[in-house]
Tab-separated table of N, CA and C in Angstrom:
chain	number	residue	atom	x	y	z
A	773	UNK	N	-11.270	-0.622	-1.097
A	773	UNK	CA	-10.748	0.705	-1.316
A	773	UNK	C	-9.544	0.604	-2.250
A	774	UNK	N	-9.377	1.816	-3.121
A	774	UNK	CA	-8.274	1.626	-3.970
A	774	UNK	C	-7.393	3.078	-3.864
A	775	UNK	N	-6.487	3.090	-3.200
A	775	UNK	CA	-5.314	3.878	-3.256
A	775	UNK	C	-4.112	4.212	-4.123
A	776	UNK	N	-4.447	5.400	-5.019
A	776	UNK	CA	-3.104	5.828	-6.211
A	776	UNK	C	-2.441	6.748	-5.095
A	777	UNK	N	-1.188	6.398	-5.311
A	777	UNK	CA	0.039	7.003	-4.952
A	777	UNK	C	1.136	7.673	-5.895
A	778	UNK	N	1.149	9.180	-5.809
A	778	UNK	CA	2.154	9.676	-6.709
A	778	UNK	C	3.778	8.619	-6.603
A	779	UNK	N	4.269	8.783	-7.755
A	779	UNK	CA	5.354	8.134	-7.132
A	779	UNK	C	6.642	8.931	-7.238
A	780	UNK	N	6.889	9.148	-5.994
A	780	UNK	CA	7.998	10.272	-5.293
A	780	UNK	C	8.740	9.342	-5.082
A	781	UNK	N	10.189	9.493	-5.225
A	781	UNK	CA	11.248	8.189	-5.023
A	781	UNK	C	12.102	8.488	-4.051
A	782	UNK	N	11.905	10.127	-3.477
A	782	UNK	CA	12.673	10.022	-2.095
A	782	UNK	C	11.454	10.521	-1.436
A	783	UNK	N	11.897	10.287	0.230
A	783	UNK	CA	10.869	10.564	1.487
A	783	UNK	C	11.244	11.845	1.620
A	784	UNK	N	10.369	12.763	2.427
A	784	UNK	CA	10.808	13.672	2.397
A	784	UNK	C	11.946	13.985	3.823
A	785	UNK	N	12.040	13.197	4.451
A	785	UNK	CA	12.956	13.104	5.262
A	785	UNK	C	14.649	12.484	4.903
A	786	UNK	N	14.519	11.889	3.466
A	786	UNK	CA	15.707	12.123	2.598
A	786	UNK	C	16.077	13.107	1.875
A	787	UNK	N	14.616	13.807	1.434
A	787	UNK	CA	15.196	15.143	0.976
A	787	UNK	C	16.057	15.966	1.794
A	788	UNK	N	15.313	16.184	3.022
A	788	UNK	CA	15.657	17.043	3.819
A	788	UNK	C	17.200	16.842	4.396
A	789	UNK	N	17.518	15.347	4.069
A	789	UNK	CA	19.086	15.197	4.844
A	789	UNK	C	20.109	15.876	3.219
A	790	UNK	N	19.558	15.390	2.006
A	790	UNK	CA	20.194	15.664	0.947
A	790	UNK	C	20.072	17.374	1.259
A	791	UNK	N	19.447	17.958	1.429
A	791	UNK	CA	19.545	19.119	1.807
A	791	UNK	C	20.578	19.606	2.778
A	792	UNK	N	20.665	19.272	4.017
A	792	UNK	CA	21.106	19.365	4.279
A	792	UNK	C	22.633	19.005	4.628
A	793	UNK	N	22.982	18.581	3.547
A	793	UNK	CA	24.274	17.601	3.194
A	793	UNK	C	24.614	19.300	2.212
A	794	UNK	N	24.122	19.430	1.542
A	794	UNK	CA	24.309	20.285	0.459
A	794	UNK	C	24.287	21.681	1.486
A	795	UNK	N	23.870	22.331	1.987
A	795	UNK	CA	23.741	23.253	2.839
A	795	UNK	C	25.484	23.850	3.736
A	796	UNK	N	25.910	21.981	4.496
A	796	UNK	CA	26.911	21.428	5.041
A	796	UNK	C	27.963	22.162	3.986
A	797	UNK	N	27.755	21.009	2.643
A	797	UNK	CA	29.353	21.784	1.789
A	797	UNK	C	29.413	22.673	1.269
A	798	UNK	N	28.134	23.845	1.197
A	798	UNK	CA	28.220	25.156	0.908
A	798	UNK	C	29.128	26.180	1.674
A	799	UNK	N	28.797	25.777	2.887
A	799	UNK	CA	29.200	26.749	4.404
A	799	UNK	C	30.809	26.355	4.010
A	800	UNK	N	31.092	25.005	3.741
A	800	UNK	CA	32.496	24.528	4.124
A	800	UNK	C	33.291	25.526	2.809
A	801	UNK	N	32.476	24.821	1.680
A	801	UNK	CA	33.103	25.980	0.864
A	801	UNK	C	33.682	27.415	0.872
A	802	UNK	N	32.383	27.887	1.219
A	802	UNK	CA	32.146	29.567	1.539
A	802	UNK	C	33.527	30.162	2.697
A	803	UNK	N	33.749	29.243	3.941
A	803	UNK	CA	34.349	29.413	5.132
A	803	UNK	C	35.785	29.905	4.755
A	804	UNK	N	36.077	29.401	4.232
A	804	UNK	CA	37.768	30.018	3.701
A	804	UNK	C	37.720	31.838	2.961
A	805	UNK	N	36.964	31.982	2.150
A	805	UNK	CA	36.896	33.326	1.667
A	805	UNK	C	36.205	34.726	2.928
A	806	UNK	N	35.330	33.593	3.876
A	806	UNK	CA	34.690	34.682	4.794
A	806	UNK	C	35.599	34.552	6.284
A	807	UNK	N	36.579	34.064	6.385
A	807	UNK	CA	37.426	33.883	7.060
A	807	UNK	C	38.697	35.235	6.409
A	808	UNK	N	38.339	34.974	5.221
A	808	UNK	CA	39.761	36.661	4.741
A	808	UNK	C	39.363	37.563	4.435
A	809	UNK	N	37.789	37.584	5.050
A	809	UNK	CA	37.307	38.692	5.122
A	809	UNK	C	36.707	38.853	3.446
A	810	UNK	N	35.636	37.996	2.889
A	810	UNK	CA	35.218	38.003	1.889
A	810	UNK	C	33.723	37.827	1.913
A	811	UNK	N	32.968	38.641	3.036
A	811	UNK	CA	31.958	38.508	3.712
A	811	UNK	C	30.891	38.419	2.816
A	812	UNK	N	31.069	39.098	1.510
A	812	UNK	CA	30.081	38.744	0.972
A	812	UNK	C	29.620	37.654	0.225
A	813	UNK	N	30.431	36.788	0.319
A	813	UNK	CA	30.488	35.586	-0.526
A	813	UNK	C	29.396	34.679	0.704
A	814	UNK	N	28.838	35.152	1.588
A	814	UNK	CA	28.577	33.926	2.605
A	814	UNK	C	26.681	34.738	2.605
A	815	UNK	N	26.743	35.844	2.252
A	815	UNK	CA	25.311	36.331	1.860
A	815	UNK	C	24.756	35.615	0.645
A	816	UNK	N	26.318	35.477	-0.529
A	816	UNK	CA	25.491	35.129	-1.744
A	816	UNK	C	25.072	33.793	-1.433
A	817	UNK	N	26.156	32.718	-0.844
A	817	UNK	CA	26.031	31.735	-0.496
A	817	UNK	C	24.680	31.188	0.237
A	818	UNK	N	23.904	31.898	1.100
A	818	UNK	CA	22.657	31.956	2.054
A	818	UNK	C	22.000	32.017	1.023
A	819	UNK	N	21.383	33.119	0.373
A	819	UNK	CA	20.681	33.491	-0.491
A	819	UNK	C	20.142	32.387	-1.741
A	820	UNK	N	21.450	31.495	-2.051
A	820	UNK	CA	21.432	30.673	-2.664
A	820	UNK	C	20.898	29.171	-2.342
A	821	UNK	N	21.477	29.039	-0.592
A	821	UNK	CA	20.711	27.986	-0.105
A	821	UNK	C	19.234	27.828	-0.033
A	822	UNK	N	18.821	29.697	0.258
A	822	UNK	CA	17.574	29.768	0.581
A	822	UNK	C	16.695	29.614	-0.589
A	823	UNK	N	17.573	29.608	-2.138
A	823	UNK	CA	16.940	29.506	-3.063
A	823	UNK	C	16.315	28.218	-3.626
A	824	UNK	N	17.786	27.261	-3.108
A	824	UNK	CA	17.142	25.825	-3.659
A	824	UNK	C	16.853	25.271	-2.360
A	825	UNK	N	16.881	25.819	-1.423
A	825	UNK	CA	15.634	25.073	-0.491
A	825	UNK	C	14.026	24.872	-0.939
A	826	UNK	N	13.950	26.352	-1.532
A	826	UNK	CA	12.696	26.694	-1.489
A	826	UNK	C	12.291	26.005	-2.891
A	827	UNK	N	13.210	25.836	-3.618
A	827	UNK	CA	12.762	24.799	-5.307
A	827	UNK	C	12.710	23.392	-4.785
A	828	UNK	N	13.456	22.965	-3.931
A	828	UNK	CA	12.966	21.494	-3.306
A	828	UNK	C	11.667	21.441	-2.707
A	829	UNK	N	11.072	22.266	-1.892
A	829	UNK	CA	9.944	22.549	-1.190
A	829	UNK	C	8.806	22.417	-2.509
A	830	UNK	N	9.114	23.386	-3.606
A	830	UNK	CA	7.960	23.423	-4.317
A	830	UNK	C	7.374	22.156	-5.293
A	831	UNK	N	9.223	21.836	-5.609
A	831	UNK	CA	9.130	20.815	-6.149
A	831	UNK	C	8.458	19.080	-5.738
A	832	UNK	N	8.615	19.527	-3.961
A	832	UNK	CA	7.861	18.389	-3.013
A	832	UNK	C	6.525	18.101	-3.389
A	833	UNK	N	6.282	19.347	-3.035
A	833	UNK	CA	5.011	19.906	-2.815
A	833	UNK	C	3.866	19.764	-4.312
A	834	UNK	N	4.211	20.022	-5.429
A	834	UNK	CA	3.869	19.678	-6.406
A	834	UNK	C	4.006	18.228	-7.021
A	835	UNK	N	4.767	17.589	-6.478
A	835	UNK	CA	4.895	16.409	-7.046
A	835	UNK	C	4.261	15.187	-6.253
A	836	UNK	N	3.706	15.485	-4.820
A	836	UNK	CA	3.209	14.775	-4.173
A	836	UNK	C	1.529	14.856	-4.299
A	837	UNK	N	0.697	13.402	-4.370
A	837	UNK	CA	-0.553	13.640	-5.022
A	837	UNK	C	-1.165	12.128	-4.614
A	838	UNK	N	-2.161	11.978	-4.382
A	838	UNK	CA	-3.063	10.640	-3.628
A	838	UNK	C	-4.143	10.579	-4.276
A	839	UNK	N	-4.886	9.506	-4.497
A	839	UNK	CA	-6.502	9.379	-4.883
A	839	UNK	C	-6.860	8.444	-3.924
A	840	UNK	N	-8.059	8.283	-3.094
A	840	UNK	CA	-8.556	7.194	-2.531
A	840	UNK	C	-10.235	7.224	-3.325
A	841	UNK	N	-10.315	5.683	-3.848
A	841	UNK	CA	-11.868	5.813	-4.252
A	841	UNK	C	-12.051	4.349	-3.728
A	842	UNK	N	-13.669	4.649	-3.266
A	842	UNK	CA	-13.854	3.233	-2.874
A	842	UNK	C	-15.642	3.432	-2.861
A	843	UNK	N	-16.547	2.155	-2.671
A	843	UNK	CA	-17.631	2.167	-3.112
A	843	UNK	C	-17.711	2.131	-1.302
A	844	UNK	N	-19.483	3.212	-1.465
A	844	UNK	CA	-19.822	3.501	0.000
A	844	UNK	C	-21.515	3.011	0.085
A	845	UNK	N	-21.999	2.072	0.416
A	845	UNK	CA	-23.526	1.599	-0.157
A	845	UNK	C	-23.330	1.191	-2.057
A	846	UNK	N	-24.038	2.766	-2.270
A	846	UNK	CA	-24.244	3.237	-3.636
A	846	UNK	C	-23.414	4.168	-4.205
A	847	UNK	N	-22.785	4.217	-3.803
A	847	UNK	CA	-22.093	5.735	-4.106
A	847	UNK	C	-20.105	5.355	-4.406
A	848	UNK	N	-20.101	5.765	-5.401
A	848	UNK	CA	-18.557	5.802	-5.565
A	848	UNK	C	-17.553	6.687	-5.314
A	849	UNK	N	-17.112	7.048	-4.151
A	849	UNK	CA	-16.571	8.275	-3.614
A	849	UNK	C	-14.996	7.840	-3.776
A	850	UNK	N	-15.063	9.339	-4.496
A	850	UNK	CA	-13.567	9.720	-4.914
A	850	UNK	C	-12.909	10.775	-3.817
A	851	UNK	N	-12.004	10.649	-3.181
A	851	UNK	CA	-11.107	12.026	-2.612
A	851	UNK	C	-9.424	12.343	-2.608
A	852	UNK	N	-9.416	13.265	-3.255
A	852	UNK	CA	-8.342	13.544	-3.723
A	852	UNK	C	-7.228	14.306	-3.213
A	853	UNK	N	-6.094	14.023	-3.083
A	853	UNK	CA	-5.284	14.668	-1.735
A	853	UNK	C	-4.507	15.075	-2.280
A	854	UNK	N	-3.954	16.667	-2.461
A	854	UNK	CA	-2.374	17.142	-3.028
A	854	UNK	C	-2.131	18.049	-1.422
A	855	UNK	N	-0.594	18.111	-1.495
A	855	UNK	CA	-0.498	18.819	-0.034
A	855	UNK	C	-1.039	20.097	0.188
A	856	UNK	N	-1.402	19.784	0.913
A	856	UNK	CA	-2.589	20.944	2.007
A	856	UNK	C	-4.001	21.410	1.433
A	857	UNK	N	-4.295	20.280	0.439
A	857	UNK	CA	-5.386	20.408	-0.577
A	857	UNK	C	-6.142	19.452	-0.467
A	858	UNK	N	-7.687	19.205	-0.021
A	858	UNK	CA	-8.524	17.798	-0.005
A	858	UNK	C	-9.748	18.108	-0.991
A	859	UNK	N	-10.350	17.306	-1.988
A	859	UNK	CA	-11.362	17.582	-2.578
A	859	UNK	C	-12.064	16.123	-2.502
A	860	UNK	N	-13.321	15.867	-2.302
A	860	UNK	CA	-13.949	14.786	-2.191
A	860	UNK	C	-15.422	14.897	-3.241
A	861	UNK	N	-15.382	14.351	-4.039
A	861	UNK	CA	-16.547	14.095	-5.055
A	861	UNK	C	-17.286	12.643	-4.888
A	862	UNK	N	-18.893	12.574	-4.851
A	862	UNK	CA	-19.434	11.312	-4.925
A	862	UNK	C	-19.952	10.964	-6.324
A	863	UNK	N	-20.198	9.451	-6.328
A	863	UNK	CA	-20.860	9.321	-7.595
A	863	UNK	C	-21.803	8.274	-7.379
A	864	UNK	N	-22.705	8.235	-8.148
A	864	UNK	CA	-23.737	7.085	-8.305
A	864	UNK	C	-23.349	5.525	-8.914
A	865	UNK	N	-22.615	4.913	-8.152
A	865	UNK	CA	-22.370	4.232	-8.351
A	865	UNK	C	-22.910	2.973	-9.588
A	866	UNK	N	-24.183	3.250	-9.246
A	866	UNK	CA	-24.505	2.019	-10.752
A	866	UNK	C	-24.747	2.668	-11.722
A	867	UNK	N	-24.691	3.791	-11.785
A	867	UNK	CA	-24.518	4.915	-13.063
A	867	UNK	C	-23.344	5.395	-13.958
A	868	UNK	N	-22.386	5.102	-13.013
A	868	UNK	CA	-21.053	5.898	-12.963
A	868	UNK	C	-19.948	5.068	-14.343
A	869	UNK	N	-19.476	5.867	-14.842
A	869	UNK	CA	-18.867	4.721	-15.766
A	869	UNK	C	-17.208	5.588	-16.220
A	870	UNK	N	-16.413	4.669	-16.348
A	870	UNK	CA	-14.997	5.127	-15.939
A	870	UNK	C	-14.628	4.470	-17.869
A	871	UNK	N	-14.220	6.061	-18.201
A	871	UNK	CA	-13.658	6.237	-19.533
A	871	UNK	C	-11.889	6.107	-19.650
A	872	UNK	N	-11.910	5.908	-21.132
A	872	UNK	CA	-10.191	6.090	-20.887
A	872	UNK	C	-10.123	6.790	-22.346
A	873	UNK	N	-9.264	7.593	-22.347
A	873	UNK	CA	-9.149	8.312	-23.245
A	873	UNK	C	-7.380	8.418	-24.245
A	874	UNK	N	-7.085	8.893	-25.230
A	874	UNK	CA	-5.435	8.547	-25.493
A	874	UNK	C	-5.663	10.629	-25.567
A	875	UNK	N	-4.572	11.127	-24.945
A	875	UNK	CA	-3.965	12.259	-24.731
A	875	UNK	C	-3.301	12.709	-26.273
A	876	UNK	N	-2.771	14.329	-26.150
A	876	UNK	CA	-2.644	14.326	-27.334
A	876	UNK	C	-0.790	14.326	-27.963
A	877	UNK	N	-0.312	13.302	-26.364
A	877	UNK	CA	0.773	12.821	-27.209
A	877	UNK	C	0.880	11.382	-26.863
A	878	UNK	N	-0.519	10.648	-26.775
A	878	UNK	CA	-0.656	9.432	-26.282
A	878	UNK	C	-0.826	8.893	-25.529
A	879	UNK	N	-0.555	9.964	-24.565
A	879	UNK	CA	-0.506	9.510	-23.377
A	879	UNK	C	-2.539	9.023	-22.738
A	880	UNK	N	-2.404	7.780	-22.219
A	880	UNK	CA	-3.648	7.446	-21.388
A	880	UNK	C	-4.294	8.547	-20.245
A	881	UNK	N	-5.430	8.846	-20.467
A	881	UNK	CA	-6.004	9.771	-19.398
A	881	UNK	C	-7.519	8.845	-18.918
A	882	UNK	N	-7.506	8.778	-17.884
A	882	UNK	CA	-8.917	7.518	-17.109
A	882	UNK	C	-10.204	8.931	-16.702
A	883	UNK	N	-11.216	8.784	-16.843
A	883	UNK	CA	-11.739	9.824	-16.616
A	883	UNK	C	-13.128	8.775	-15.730
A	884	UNK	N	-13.456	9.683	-14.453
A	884	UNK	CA	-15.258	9.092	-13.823
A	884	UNK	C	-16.132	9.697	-14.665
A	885	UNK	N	-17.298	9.461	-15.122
A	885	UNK	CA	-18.439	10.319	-15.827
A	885	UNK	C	-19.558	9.471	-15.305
A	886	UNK	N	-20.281	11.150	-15.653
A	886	UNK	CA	-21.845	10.446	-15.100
A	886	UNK	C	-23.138	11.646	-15.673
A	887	UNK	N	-23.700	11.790	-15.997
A	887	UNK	CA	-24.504	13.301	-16.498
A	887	UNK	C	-24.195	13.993	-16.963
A	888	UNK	N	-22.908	13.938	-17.805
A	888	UNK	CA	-22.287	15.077	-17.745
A	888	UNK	C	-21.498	15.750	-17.378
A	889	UNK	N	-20.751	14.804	-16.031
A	889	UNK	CA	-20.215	15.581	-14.874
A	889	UNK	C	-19.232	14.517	-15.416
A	890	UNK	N	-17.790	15.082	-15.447
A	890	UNK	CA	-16.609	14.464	-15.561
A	890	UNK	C	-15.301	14.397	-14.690
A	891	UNK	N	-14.502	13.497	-14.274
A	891	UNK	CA	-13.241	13.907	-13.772
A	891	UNK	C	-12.124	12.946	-13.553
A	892	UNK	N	-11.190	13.420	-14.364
A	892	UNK	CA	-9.970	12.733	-14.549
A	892	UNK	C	-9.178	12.315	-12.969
A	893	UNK	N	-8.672	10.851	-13.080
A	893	UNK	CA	-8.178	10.549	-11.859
A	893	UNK	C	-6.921	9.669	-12.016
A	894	UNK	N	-5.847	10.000	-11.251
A	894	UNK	CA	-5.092	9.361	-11.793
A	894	UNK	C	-3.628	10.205	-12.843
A	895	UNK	N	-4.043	10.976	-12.978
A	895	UNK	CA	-3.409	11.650	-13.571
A	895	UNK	C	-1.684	12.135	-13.316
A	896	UNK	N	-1.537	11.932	-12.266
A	896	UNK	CA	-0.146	12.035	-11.252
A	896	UNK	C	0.097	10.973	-11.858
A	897	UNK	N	-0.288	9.016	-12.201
A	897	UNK	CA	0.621	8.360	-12.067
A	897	UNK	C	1.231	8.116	-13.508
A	898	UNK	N	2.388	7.774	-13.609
A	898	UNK	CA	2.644	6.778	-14.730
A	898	UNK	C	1.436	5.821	-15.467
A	899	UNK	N	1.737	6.020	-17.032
A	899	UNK	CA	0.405	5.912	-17.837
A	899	UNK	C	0.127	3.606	-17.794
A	900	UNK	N	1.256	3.547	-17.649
A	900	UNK	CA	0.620	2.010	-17.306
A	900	UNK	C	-0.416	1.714	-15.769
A	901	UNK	N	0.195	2.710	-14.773
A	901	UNK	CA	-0.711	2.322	-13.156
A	901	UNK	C	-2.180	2.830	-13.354
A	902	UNK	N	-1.802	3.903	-14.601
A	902	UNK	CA	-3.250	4.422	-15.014
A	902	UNK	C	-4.677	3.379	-15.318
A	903	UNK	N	-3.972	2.753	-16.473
A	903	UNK	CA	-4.736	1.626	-16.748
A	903	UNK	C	-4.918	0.603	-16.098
A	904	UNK	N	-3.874	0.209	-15.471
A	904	UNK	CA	-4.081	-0.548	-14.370
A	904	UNK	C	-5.096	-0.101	-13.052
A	905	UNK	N	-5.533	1.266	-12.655
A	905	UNK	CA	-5.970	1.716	-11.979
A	905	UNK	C	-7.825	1.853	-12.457
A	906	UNK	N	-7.879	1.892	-14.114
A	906	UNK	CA	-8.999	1.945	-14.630
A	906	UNK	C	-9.568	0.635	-14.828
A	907	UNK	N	-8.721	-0.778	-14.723
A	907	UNK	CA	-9.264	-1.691	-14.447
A	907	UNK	C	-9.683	-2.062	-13.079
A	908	UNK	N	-9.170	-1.741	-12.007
A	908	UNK	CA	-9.594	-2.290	-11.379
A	908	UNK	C	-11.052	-1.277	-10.424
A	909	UNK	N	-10.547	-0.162	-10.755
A	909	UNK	CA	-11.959	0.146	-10.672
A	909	UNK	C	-13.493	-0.213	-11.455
A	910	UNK	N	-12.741	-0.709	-12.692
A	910	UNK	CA	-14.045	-0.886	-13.636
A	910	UNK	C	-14.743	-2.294	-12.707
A	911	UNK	N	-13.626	-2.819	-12.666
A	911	UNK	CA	-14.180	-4.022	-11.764
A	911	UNK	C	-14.753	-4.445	-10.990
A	912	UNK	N	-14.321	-3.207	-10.084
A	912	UNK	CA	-15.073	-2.774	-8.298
A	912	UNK	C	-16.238	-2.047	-8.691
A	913	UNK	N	-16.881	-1.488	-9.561
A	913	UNK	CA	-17.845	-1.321	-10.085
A	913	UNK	C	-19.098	-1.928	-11.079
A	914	UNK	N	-18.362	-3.169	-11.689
A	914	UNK	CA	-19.063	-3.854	-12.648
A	914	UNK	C	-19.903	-4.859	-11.743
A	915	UNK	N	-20.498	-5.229	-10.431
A	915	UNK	CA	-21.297	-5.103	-9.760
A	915	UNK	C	-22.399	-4.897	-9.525
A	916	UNK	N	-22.186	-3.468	-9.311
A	916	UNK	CA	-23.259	-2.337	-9.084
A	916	UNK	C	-23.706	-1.793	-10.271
A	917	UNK	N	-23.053	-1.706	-11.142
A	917	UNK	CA	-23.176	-1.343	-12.353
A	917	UNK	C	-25.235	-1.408	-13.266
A	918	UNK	N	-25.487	-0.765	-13.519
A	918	UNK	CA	-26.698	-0.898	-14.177
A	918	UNK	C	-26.719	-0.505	-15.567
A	919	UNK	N	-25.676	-0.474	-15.934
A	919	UNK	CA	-25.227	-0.717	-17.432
A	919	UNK	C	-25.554	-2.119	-18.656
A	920	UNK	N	-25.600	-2.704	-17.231
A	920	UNK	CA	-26.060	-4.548	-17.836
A	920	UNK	C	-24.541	-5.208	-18.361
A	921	UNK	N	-24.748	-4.982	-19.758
A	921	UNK	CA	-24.057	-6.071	-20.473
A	921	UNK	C	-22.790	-5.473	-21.210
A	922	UNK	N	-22.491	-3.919	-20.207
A	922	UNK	CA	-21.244	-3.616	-20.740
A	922	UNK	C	-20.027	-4.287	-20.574
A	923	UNK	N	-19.092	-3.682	-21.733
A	923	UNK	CA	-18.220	-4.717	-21.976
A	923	UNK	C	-17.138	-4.196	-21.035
A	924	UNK	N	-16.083	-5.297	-20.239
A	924	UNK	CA	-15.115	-4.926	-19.796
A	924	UNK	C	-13.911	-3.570	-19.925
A	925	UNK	N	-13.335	-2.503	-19.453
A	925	UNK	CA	-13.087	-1.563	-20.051
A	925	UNK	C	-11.834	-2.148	-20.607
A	926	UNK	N	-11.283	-1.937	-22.051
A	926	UNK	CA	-10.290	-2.212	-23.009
A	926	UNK	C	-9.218	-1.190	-22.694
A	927	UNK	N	-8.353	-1.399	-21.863
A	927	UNK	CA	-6.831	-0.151	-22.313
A	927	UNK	C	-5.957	-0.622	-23.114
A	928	UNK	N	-5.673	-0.055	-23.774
A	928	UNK	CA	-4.640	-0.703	-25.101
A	928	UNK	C	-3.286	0.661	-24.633
């Protein structure tokens, strides 16, 4: 089995303390003006927490992203995990053949194909794990493969 992992550099249980660290010196801030009776400064203040809470949340939430593919018999099953989102695609494994493509500012894009039927994977990580990710699937596939005498996949 081969597992891509977005790469998120805090947990979200560090977010949540950085959050709440930030939350902490808002109030402390705010406390002196709503103490002389400057009440509204502690609405704007809320309003504001509630704002970049909710841009950390989205920003979590979008930036977190999984692939698991692994060969099942015959079949090369891909499933793809973003939060609260699962999509699972199969493929024919000795059919199946894993492209790489250059983007149109260079960037590496790995694509599964098979009939016609296409789909980019990988795409969350950094463009070196990419290739690194298209080899070693080519590998875990060159096997099963009924391609014969294709050539190793080349990422440059």
């Amino acid at each position: 089995m081969i597992e891509a992992m977005s790469n998120v550099s805090m947990t979200l249980d560090r977010l949540m303390a950085v959050f709440a660290g930030l939350c902490l010196v808002t109030l402390l801030v705010v406390a002196w003006p709503v103490l002389m009776g400057l009440w509204p400064i502690l609405v704007v203040a809320l309003l504001h927490l509630l704002a970049v809470g909710w841009c950390f949340r989205s920003a979590w939430r979008r930036n977190w992203a999984r692939e698991r593919l692994w060969i099942e018999g015959d079949r090369l099953v891909v499933e793809h995990f973003r939060a609260g989102h699962k999509e699972r695609s199969e493929w024919p494994a000795a059919w199946v053949r894993i492209q790489t493509e250059r983007g149109r500012f260079a960037e590496l894009h790995v694509f599964v194909s098979n009939q016609g039927r296409r789909r980019e994977i990988g795409a969350f990580l950094p463009v070196g794990e990419r290739a690194q990710l298209a080899r070693m699937l080519d590998r875990a596939l060159r096997p099963q493969s009924a391609w014969g005498s294709a050539k190793p996949i080349q990422v440059s």
